[in-house]
PDB file of C-alpha atoms in Angstrom:
ATOM      1  CA  MET A  22     171.397  46.066  49.438  1.00 49.00           C
ATOM      2  CA  LYS A  23     167.460  45.284  49.800  1.00 50.00           C
ATOM      3  CA  ALA A  24     165.087  47.716  49.944  1.00 52.00           C
ATOM      4  CA  PRO A  25     163.767  48.838  53.129  1.00 53.00           C
ATOM      5  CA  ILE A  26     160.095  48.435  54.711  1.00 51.00           C
ATOM      6  CA  HIS A  27     158.512  51.242  56.056  1.00 50.00           C
ATOM      7  CA  LYS A  28     157.993  50.116  59.515  1.00 55.00           C
ATOM      8  CA  ASN A  29     154.893  52.355  61.280  1.00 50.00           C
ATOM      9  CA  ILE A  30     155.185  52.216  65.062  1.00 55.00           C
ATOM     10  CA  GLU A  31     152.193  53.662  66.928  1.00 51.00           C
ATOM     11  CA  SER A  32     151.256  53.795  70.365  1.00 44.00           C
ATOM     12  CA  GLN A  33     147.669  55.166  71.335  1.00 37.00           C
ATOM     13  CA  VAL A  34     148.268  55.534  75.167  1.00 42.00           C
ATOM     14  CA  ARG A  35     152.053  56.676  75.162  1.00 58.00           C
ATOM     15  CA  THR A  36     154.082  59.457  73.630  1.00 73.00           C
ATOM     16  CA  VAL A  37     157.055  57.402  74.258  1.00 84.00           C
ATOM     17  CA  THR A  38     157.077  53.716  73.569  1.00 89.00           C
ATOM     18  CA  ILE A  39     159.303  51.420  74.886  1.00 91.00           C
ATOM     19  CA  GLN A  40     159.696  47.383  74.373  1.00 93.00           C
ATOM     20  CA  GLU A  41     161.606  44.550  75.416  1.00 94.00           C
ATOM     21  CA  LEU A  42     162.808  42.289  72.118  1.00 94.00           C
ATOM     22  CA  LYS A  43     163.060  39.102  73.176  1.00 95.00           C
ATOM     23  CA  ALA A  44     162.691  36.038  70.613  1.00 95.00           C
ATOM     24  CA  ALA A  45     164.705  33.251  68.642  1.00 95.00           C
ATOM     25  CA  TYR A  46     166.470  35.899  66.062  1.00 94.00           C
ATOM     26  CA  PHE A  47     165.671  39.824  65.726  1.00 94.00           C
ATOM     27  CA  ASP A  48     163.453  41.184  62.742  1.00 89.00           C
ATOM     28  CA  PRO A  49     164.700  40.130  59.490  1.00 86.00           C
ATOM     29  CA  ASN A  50     163.139  42.831  57.426  1.00 84.00           C
ATOM     30  CA  TRP A  51     165.231  45.850  56.633  1.00 81.00           C
ATOM     31  CA  HIS A  52     162.989  48.719  57.576  1.00 83.00           C
ATOM     32  CA  PHE A  53     162.678  52.563  58.193  1.00 84.00           C
ATOM     33  CA  HIS A  54     160.207  54.484  60.073  1.00 84.00           C
ATOM     34  CA  PRO A  55     159.303  58.447  61.371  1.00 85.00           C
ATOM     35  CA  HIS A  56     160.692  57.817  64.978  1.00 90.00           C
ATOM     36  CA  TYR A  57     163.504  58.241  66.796  1.00 94.00           C
ATOM     37  CA  GLN A  58     164.711  54.697  67.937  1.00 95.00           C
ATOM     38  CA  LEU A  59     167.482  53.977  70.841  1.00 97.00           C
ATOM     39  CA  PHE A  60     168.333  50.505  70.754  1.00 97.00           C
ATOM     40  CA  THR A  61     170.305  48.046  72.928  1.00 97.00           C
ATOM     41  CA  VAL A  62     171.341  44.540  72.468  1.00 97.00           C
ATOM     42  CA  LEU A  63     171.455  42.464  75.667  1.00 97.00           C
ATOM     43  CA  GLU A  64     171.741  39.311  74.065  1.00 97.00           C
ATOM     44  CA  GLY A  65     172.542  38.058  70.165  1.00 96.00           C
ATOM     45  CA  THR A  66     174.948  38.210  67.624  1.00 95.00           C
ATOM     46  CA  GLY A  67     175.110  39.159  64.028  1.00 93.00           C
ATOM     47  CA  LYS A  68     175.513  42.270  60.875  1.00 91.00           C
ATOM     48  CA  ARG A  69     174.290  45.208  61.575  1.00 91.00           C
ATOM     49  CA  LEU A  70     172.914  47.261  58.838  1.00 89.00           C
ATOM     50  CA  ILE A  71     172.335  50.756  59.061  1.00 90.00           C
ATOM     51  CA  GLY A  72     172.465  53.461  56.685  1.00 86.00           C
ATOM     52  CA  ASP A  73     175.310  52.740  54.153  1.00 83.00           C
ATOM     53  CA  SER A  74     177.363  51.150  57.001  1.00 88.00           C
ATOM     54  CA  VAL A  75     177.658  47.578  57.882  1.00 87.00           C
ATOM     55  CA  GLN A  76     179.012  46.078  61.074  1.00 89.00           C
ATOM     56  CA  THR A  77     178.756  43.053  62.903  1.00 90.00           C
ATOM     57  CA  PHE A  78     177.074  43.391  66.449  1.00 95.00           C
ATOM     58  CA  GLY A  79     176.676  41.836  69.878  1.00 95.00           C
ATOM     59  CA  PRO A  80     175.609  42.140  73.226  1.00 96.00           C
ATOM     60  CA  GLY A  81     176.160  45.827  74.122  1.00 96.00           C
ATOM     61  CA  ASP A  82     175.922  47.444  70.800  1.00 97.00           C
ATOM     62  CA  THR A  83     173.603  50.429  71.330  1.00 97.00           C
ATOM     63  CA  VAL A  84     172.502  53.637  68.712  1.00 97.00           C
ATOM     64  CA  PHE A  85     170.333  55.938  68.476  1.00 97.00           C
ATOM     65  CA  LEU A  86     168.584  56.526  65.090  1.00 96.00           C
ATOM     66  CA  GLY A  87     166.789  59.526  63.581  1.00 92.00           C
ATOM     67  CA  PRO A  88     163.937  59.184  61.507  1.00 89.00           C
ATOM     68  CA  ASP A  89     163.893  57.077  58.297  1.00 86.00           C
ATOM     69  CA  VAL A  90     167.374  55.857  58.328  1.00 88.00           C
ATOM     70  CA  PRO A  91     167.184  52.062  57.459  1.00 87.00           C
ATOM     71  CA  HIS A  92     168.304  49.304  59.675  1.00 90.00           C
ATOM     72  CA  LEU A  93     168.616  45.753  60.572  1.00 90.00           C
ATOM     73  CA  TRP A  94     170.020  44.136  63.451  1.00 94.00           C
ATOM     74  CA  ARG A  95     170.514  40.368  61.265  1.00 91.00           C
ATOM     75  CA  SER A  96     170.974  37.880  63.672  1.00 94.00           C
ATOM     76  CA  ASP A  97     173.481  34.894  62.811  1.00 91.00           C
ATOM     77  CA  PRO A  98     172.897  31.854  60.661  1.00 89.00           C
ATOM     78  CA  VAL A  99     172.583  29.641  64.109  1.00 92.00           C
ATOM     79  CA  TYR A 100     169.998  31.535  64.950  1.00 95.00           C
ATOM     80  CA  PHE A 101     167.880  30.778  62.364  1.00 93.00           C
ATOM     81  CA  GLU A 102     168.020  26.732  62.697  1.00 92.00           C
ATOM     82  CA  ASN A 103     165.004  24.518  64.384  1.00 90.00           C
ATOM     83  CA  ASP A 104     166.757  23.053  66.725  1.00 89.00           C
ATOM     84  CA  SER A 105     168.893  26.469  68.207  1.00 90.00           C
ATOM     85  CA  ALA A 106     168.728  26.788  71.706  1.00 92.00           C
ATOM     86  CA  LEU A 107     169.693  30.848  71.037  1.00 94.00           C
ATOM     87  CA  PHE A 108     168.049  33.513  71.190  1.00 95.00           C
ATOM     88  CA  THR A 109     168.064  37.379  71.028  1.00 97.00           C
ATOM     89  CA  HIS A 110     167.029  40.399  74.143  1.00 97.00           C
ATOM     90  CA  GLY A 111     167.096  43.615  73.274  1.00 97.00           C
ATOM     91  CA  VAL A 112     165.229  47.312  74.410  1.00 96.00           C
ATOM     92  CA  VAL A 113     164.315  49.559  72.006  1.00 96.00           C
ATOM     93  CA  LEU A 114     162.691  53.245  72.706  1.00 95.00           C
ATOM     94  CA  TYR A 115     160.891  54.982  69.817  1.00 94.00           C
ATOM     95  CA  PHE A 116     159.826  58.784  70.202  1.00 91.00           C
ATOM     96  CA  GLN A 117     158.520  61.661  67.858  1.00 86.00           C
ATOM     97  CA  GLU A 118     160.108  64.924  67.163  1.00 82.00           C
ATOM     98  CA  ASP A 119     157.016  66.449  68.138  1.00 80.00           C
ATOM     99  CA  PHE A 120     156.551  64.479  71.237  1.00 79.00           C
ATOM    100  CA  LEU A 121     156.434  67.348  73.291  1.00 80.00           C
ATOM    101  CA  GLY A 122     154.607  69.746  70.931  1.00 77.00           C
ATOM    102  CA  ARG A 123     155.816  70.861  67.983  1.00 74.00           C
ATOM    103  CA  ASP A 124     157.486  74.339  69.226  1.00 81.00           C
ATOM    104  CA  PHE A 125     159.255  72.571  72.175  1.00 82.00           C
ATOM    105  CA  LEU A 126     162.628  72.350  70.059  1.00 79.00           C
ATOM    106  CA  GLU A 127     162.585  75.522  68.992  1.00 82.00           C
ATOM    107  CA  LYS A 128     163.333  76.848  72.497  1.00 81.00           C
ATOM    108  CA  PRO A 129     167.185  78.244  73.228  1.00 84.00           C
ATOM    109  CA  GLU A 130     167.661  76.104  75.867  1.00 85.00           C
ATOM    110  CA  MET A 131     167.526  73.111  72.971  1.00 85.00           C
ATOM    111  CA  LEU A 132     170.097  73.641  70.799  1.00 88.00           C
ATOM    112  CA  ALA A 133     172.253  71.005  71.710  1.00 90.00           C
ATOM    113  CA  LEU A 134     169.406  68.646  71.569  1.00 90.00           C
ATOM    114  CA  ARG A 135     168.179  69.984  68.079  1.00 89.00           C
ATOM    115  CA  GLN A 136     172.361  69.093  67.220  1.00 91.00           C
ATOM    116  CA  LEU A 137     172.053  65.593  68.640  1.00 93.00           C
ATOM    117  CA  LEU A 138     168.633  64.501  66.755  1.00 91.00           C
ATOM    118  CA  LEU A 139     170.447  66.109  63.738  1.00 89.00           C
ATOM    119  CA  ASP A 140     173.614  63.906  64.061  1.00 92.00           C
ATOM    120  CA  SER A 141     171.352  61.061  64.553  1.00 94.00           C
ATOM    121  CA  LYS A 142     169.979  60.844  61.145  1.00 90.00           C
ATOM    122  CA  ARG A 143     173.939  59.419  60.273  1.00 91.00           C
ATOM    123  CA  GLY A 144     173.056  57.060  63.257  1.00 94.00           C
ATOM    124  CA  ILE A 145     175.235  57.241  66.472  1.00 96.00           C
ATOM    125  CA  GLU A 146     176.690  54.304  68.082  1.00 97.00           C
ATOM    126  CA  TYR A 147     177.819  54.404  72.013  1.00 96.00           C
ATOM    127  CA  LYS A 148     180.434  52.598  73.786  1.00 93.00           C
ATOM    128  CA  GLY A 149     182.133  52.518  77.074  1.00 93.00           C
ATOM    129  CA  SER A 150     180.840  53.962  80.210  1.00 94.00           C
ATOM    130  CA  LEU A 151     178.183  56.334  78.523  1.00 95.00           C
ATOM    131  CA  ARG A 152     176.706  52.737  76.635  1.00 95.00           C
ATOM    132  CA  GLU A 153     176.396  51.385  80.064  1.00 96.00           C
ATOM    133  CA  HIS A 154     174.685  54.196  81.161  1.00 96.00           C
ATOM    134  CA  ILE A 155     172.536  54.221  78.140  1.00 97.00           C
ATOM    135  CA  ARG A 156     171.747  50.425  78.902  1.00 96.00           C
ATOM    136  CA  SER A 157     170.921  51.142  82.147  1.00 96.00           C
ATOM    137  CA  GLU A 158     168.133  53.984  82.006  1.00 96.00           C
ATOM    138  CA  LEU A 159     166.773  51.634  78.823  1.00 96.00           C
ATOM    139  CA  MET A 160     166.111  49.124  81.877  1.00 95.00           C
ATOM    140  CA  SER A 161     164.800  51.481  84.156  1.00 95.00           C
ATOM    141  CA  LEU A 162     162.337  53.691  81.701  1.00 93.00           C
ATOM    142  CA  MET A 163     160.774  49.841  80.577  1.00 91.00           C
ATOM    143  CA  HIS A 164     159.282  50.421  84.276  1.00 90.00           C
ATOM    144  CA  GLN A 165     158.453  54.077  84.303  1.00 86.00           C
ATOM    145  CA  GLU A 166     154.995  55.596  83.122  1.00 81.00           C
ATOM    146  CA  GLY A 167     153.171  58.852  82.413  1.00 81.00           C
ATOM    147  CA  PHE A 168     155.548  62.639  83.588  1.00 87.00           C
ATOM    148  CA  GLN A 169     158.095  60.487  85.245  1.00 88.00           C
ATOM    149  CA  SER A 170     159.177  58.659  81.816  1.00 88.00           C
ATOM    150  CA  ILE A 171     158.883  61.644  79.779  1.00 90.00           C
ATOM    151  CA  ILE A 172     161.349  63.480  82.172  1.00 92.00           C
ATOM    152  CA  GLN A 173     163.866  60.560  82.630  1.00 94.00           C
ATOM    153  CA  LEU A 174     163.436  60.235  79.205  1.00 93.00           C
ATOM    154  CA  LEU A 175     164.777  64.306  78.661  1.00 93.00           C
ATOM    155  CA  THR A 176     167.285  63.824  81.200  1.00 95.00           C
ATOM    156  CA  LEU A 177     169.113  60.997  78.709  1.00 96.00           C
ATOM    157  CA  LEU A 178     169.059  63.125  75.516  1.00 94.00           C
ATOM    158  CA  HIS A 179     170.280  66.039  77.595  1.00 94.00           C
ATOM    159  CA  LYS A 180     172.877  63.839  78.871  1.00 96.00           C
ATOM    160  CA  LEU A 181     173.478  62.439  75.094  1.00 95.00           C
ATOM    161  CA  ALA A 182     173.864  65.673  73.876  1.00 94.00           C
ATOM    162  CA  HIS A 183     176.207  67.281  76.067  1.00 92.00           C
ATOM    163  CA  ASP A 184     178.593  64.361  76.101  1.00 91.00           C
ATOM    164  CA  PRO A 185     180.976  63.037  73.246  1.00 88.00           C
ATOM    165  CA  GLY A 186     180.945  59.345  73.829  1.00 89.00           C
ATOM    166  CA  GLY A 187     178.882  58.861  70.430  1.00 93.00           C
ATOM    167  CA  SER A 188     180.499  57.927  67.031  1.00 94.00           C
ATOM    168  CA  PRO A 189     178.450  58.714  63.796  1.00 93.00           C
ATOM    169  CA  ILE A 190     177.637  55.426  62.056  1.00 93.00           C
ATOM    170  CA  SER A 191     176.231  55.852  58.172  1.00 89.00           C
ATOM    171  CA  SER A 192     178.720  58.656  56.099  1.00 83.00           C
ATOM    172  CA  TYR A 193     178.356  62.481  55.879  1.00 75.00           C
ATOM    173  CA  GLY A 194     175.337  63.386  53.733  1.00 70.00           C
ATOM    174  CA  TYR A 195     174.191  59.686  54.026  1.00 74.00           C
ATOM    175  CA  VAL A 196     170.300  60.748  52.855  1.00 70.00           C
ATOM    176  CA  ASN A 197     167.510  57.413  52.217  1.00 71.00           C
ATOM    177  CA  THR A 198     166.941  57.045  48.734  1.00 67.00           C
ATOM    178  CA  TYR A 199     164.628  54.153  49.080  1.00 64.00           C
ATOM    179  CA  LYS A 200     161.005  54.133  47.901  1.00 58.00           C
ATOM    180  CA  VAL A 201     158.377  51.081  49.425  1.00 56.00           C
ATOM    181  CA  SER A 202     157.279  50.307  45.996  1.00 53.00           C
ATOM    182  CA  GLU A 203     161.145  48.606  45.759  1.00 59.00           C
ATOM    183  CA  THR A 204     160.798  46.123  48.845  1.00 57.00           C
ATOM    184  CA  GLU A 205     159.723  42.734  47.389  1.00 64.00           C
ATOM    185  CA  ARG A 206     162.817  43.146  44.431  1.00 68.00           C
ATOM    186  CA  MET A 207     165.572  44.210  46.834  1.00 69.00           C
ATOM    187  CA  GLN A 208     164.709  41.807  49.492  1.00 69.00           C
ATOM    188  CA  LYS A 209     165.535  38.826  47.598  1.00 77.00           C
ATOM    189  CA  VAL A 210     169.106  40.290  46.762  1.00 81.00           C
ATOM    190  CA  HIS A 211     169.888  41.318  50.491  1.00 77.00           C
ATOM    191  CA  ASN A 212     169.008  37.911  51.951  1.00 80.00           C
ATOM    192  CA  TYR A 213     170.671  36.127  49.315  1.00 87.00           C
ATOM    193  CA  VAL A 214     173.931  37.973  49.929  1.00 87.00           C
ATOM    194  CA  LEU A 215     173.647  37.586  53.495  1.00 83.00           C
ATOM    195  CA  GLN A 216     172.705  33.649  52.963  1.00 84.00           C
ATOM    196  CA  HIS A 217     175.531  32.978  50.209  1.00 89.00           C
ATOM    197  CA  PHE A 218     178.662  35.268  51.250  1.00 89.00           C
ATOM    198  CA  ALA A 219     180.843  32.563  52.055  1.00 89.00           C
ATOM    199  CA  GLN A 220     180.057  31.298  48.414  1.00 91.00           C
ATOM    200  CA  GLU A 221     181.095  32.664  45.123  1.00 92.00           C
ATOM    201  CA  ILE A 222     178.332  35.383  44.356  1.00 93.00           C
ATOM    202  CA  ARG A 223     177.987  35.867  41.018  1.00 92.00           C
ATOM    203  CA  LEU A 224     177.030  39.550  39.760  1.00 93.00           C
ATOM    204  CA  GLY A 225     174.769  38.064  37.284  1.00 92.00           C
ATOM    205  CA  ASP A 226     172.522  35.809  39.664  1.00 92.00           C
ATOM    206  CA  VAL A 227     172.173  38.586  41.833  1.00 92.00           C
ATOM    207  CA  ALA A 228     171.237  41.084  38.969  1.00 91.00           C
ATOM    208  CA  SER A 229     168.261  38.217  37.793  1.00 90.00           C
ATOM    209  CA  LEU A 230     167.126  37.932  41.282  1.00 87.00           C
ATOM    210  CA  ALA A 231     166.395  41.978  40.987  1.00 86.00           C
ATOM    211  CA  GLY A 232     165.022  41.938  37.285  1.00 86.00           C
ATOM    212  CA  MET A 233     167.785  43.480  36.152  1.00 89.00           C
ATOM    213  CA  THR A 234     170.432  44.006  33.905  1.00 92.00           C
ATOM    214  CA  GLU A 235     174.138  43.624  35.454  1.00 92.00           C
ATOM    215  CA  ALA A 236     175.050  46.768  34.472  1.00 92.00           C
ATOM    216  CA  ALA A 237     171.591  48.681  35.352  1.00 91.00           C
ATOM    217  CA  PHE A 238     172.102  46.732  38.653  1.00 90.00           C
ATOM    218  CA  CYS A 239     175.288  47.915  39.208  1.00 91.00           C
ATOM    219  CA  ARG A 240     174.105  51.113  38.851  1.00 88.00           C
ATOM    220  CA  TYR A 241     170.968  50.969  41.106  1.00 85.00           C
ATOM    221  CA  PHE A 242     172.872  49.578  43.819  1.00 84.00           C
ATOM    222  CA  LYS A 243     175.215  52.067  43.198  1.00 83.00           C
ATOM    223  CA  ALA A 244     172.992  55.206  43.900  1.00 78.00           C
ATOM    224  CA  ARG A 245     170.789  53.814  46.566  1.00 73.00           C
ATOM    225  CA  SER A 246     173.686  52.394  48.991  1.00 74.00           C
ATOM    226  CA  ASN A 247     176.214  54.873  48.674  1.00 73.00           C
ATOM    227  CA  LYS A 248     178.593  52.208  47.572  1.00 81.00           C
ATOM    228  CA  THR A 249     179.135  49.387  44.630  1.00 89.00           C
ATOM    229  CA  PHE A 250     177.663  45.705  45.417  1.00 91.00           C
ATOM    230  CA  ILE A 251     181.203  44.375  45.299  1.00 91.00           C
ATOM    231  CA  ASP A 252     182.231  46.871  48.593  1.00 89.00           C
ATOM    232  CA  PHE A 253     178.433  45.355  49.874  1.00 87.00           C
ATOM    233  CA  VAL A 254     179.284  42.102  49.859  1.00 91.00           C
ATOM    234  CA  ASN A 255     182.927  42.234  50.530  1.00 90.00           C
ATOM    235  CA  GLU A 256     181.583  44.178  53.723  1.00 87.00           C
ATOM    236  CA  ILE A 257     179.681  41.421  54.837  1.00 87.00           C
ATOM    237  CA  ARG A 258     182.614  39.089  54.494  1.00 90.00           C
ATOM    238  CA  ILE A 259     185.115  40.996  56.438  1.00 89.00           C
ATOM    239  CA  GLY A 260     182.592  41.560  59.274  1.00 85.00           C
ATOM    240  CA  HIS A 261     182.379  38.098  59.431  1.00 87.00           C
ATOM    241  CA  ALA A 262     186.238  37.703  59.401  1.00 90.00           C
ATOM    242  CA  CYS A 263     186.607  39.746  62.513  1.00 87.00           C
ATOM    243  CA  LYS A 264     183.910  38.142  64.349  1.00 84.00           C
ATOM    244  CA  LEU A 265     185.980  34.653  64.055  1.00 88.00           C
ATOM    245  CA  LEU A 266     189.813  36.442  64.078  1.00 89.00           C
ATOM    246  CA  LEU A 267     188.219  37.642  67.731  1.00 83.00           C
ATOM    247  CA  GLU A 268     187.211  33.682  68.676  1.00 85.00           C
ATOM    248  CA  ASP A 269     190.546  32.671  68.229  1.00 81.00           C
ATOM    249  CA  LYS A 270     189.728  29.498  67.193  1.00 86.00           C
ATOM    250  CA  TRP A 271     191.126  29.839  63.577  1.00 89.00           C
ATOM    251  CA  THR A 272     193.962  30.087  61.461  1.00 92.00           C
ATOM    252  CA  ILE A 273     194.316  33.376  58.834  1.00 93.00           C
ATOM    253  CA  ALA A 274     193.827  31.025  55.849  1.00 93.00           C
ATOM    254  CA  GLN A 275     190.923  28.894  57.663  1.00 93.00           C
ATOM    255  CA  ILE A 276     188.810  32.419  58.155  1.00 93.00           C
ATOM    256  CA  ALA A 277     190.345  33.942  54.895  1.00 93.00           C
ATOM    257  CA  TYR A 278     188.162  30.910  53.042  1.00 92.00           C
ATOM    258  CA  ASP A 279     185.438  30.589  55.654  1.00 92.00           C
ATOM    259  CA  SER A 280     184.793  34.628  55.045  1.00 92.00           C
ATOM    260  CA  GLY A 281     184.222  33.727  50.836  1.00 93.00           C
ATOM    261  CA  PHE A 282     187.506  34.738  49.787  1.00 94.00           C
ATOM    262  CA  ASP A 283     189.103  32.337  46.995  1.00 90.00           C
ATOM    263  CA  SER A 284     193.140  33.357  48.207  1.00 92.00           C
ATOM    264  CA  LEU A 285     194.702  34.193  51.257  1.00 93.00           C
ATOM    265  CA  SER A 286     196.234  36.666  49.379  1.00 93.00           C
ATOM    266  CA  ASN A 287     192.549  38.718  48.234  1.00 93.00           C
ATOM    267  CA  PHE A 288     191.726  38.336  51.890  1.00 94.00           C
ATOM    268  CA  ASN A 289     194.592  40.116  53.502  1.00 93.00           C
ATOM    269  CA  ARG A 290     194.415  43.111  50.174  1.00 92.00           C
ATOM    270  CA  ASN A 291     190.932  43.403  51.336  1.00 92.00           C
ATOM    271  CA  PHE A 292     191.175  43.207  55.183  1.00 91.00           C
ATOM    272  CA  LYS A 293     193.742  45.978  55.133  1.00 91.00           C
ATOM    273  CA  ARG A 294     191.797  48.241  52.694  1.00 89.00           C
ATOM    274  CA  TYR A 295     188.446  48.132  55.245  1.00 86.00           C
ATOM    275  CA  ILE A 296     189.872  47.840  58.439  1.00 86.00           C
ATOM    276  CA  GLY A 297     193.262  49.650  58.253  1.00 88.00           C
ATOM    277  CA  HIS A 298     195.185  46.467  59.291  1.00 88.00           C
ATOM    278  CA  THR A 299     196.315  43.653  58.356  1.00 92.00           C
ATOM    279  CA  PRO A 300     194.095  40.441  59.706  1.00 92.00           C
ATOM    280  CA  ARG A 301     197.456  39.636  61.926  1.00 90.00           C
ATOM    281  CA  GLU A 302     197.302  43.378  63.399  1.00 90.00           C
ATOM    282  CA  TYR A 303     193.370  43.394  64.258  1.00 87.00           C
ATOM    283  CA  LYS A 304     194.001  39.795  66.294  1.00 84.00           C
ATOM    284  CA  GLY A 305     196.916  41.244  68.205  1.00 81.00           C
ATOM    285  CA  ASN A 306     194.814  44.353  68.738  1.00 78.00           C
ATOM    286  CA  TYR A 307     191.950  43.347  69.929  1.00 67.00           C
TER     287      TYR A 307
END
């Protein structure tokens, strides 16, 4: 996984920053910043990388991230084609922990909110009616200013702090160990995997991109990603396969090879390992 870029987001006029994102594709850089972030996808599909988690995303994907959690919504390759008519659309809200003063969260009444902010350091994914509520509130907040925007945000955070509808994203105890100085080297590795996962990926080729021996690269990747490089590649491939299974246009064998697996048996074995079901069971269930 490539090293993330440290991204700075500041507003000179607003304590809470909210942006509507419309572009041919989402920001392709793996990055992190010192702000809490509440983000919802309105249009677009691709791979979502948060901390040590790799998932596919589509319209409706809604997450809450704490400070310095590396993340990336990588749009599918078709979004980068010159003649593509596709576009991405999302709404993102940023705020810092001291946006109401350094002592605000220390008040006894803020216990539940403090726990929510602590949980967000693993990333929180929302689904169902709570997800729809968040999306509605974010759309409304785009048109609010001043005091009203603060009140509305606090009301939303209060609901998130007391509603059990969120699920953690990164593994327990995940910590961002990346340094800004590592960005250029690992950027090449990350882009290479996302562009070539459907083909054979040789460890030696990827290690060379990082300027390391194979053994050193494997240790380096595991220490910073909390998973092996092979696991990372397989998660990208399985995520792609899940998307194709739900589209119901191809046979399981076709999906296996399109996702980069060299045999159907290898695909079935890895799919069961990562998803907990066989491809056929997954397709039937969802």
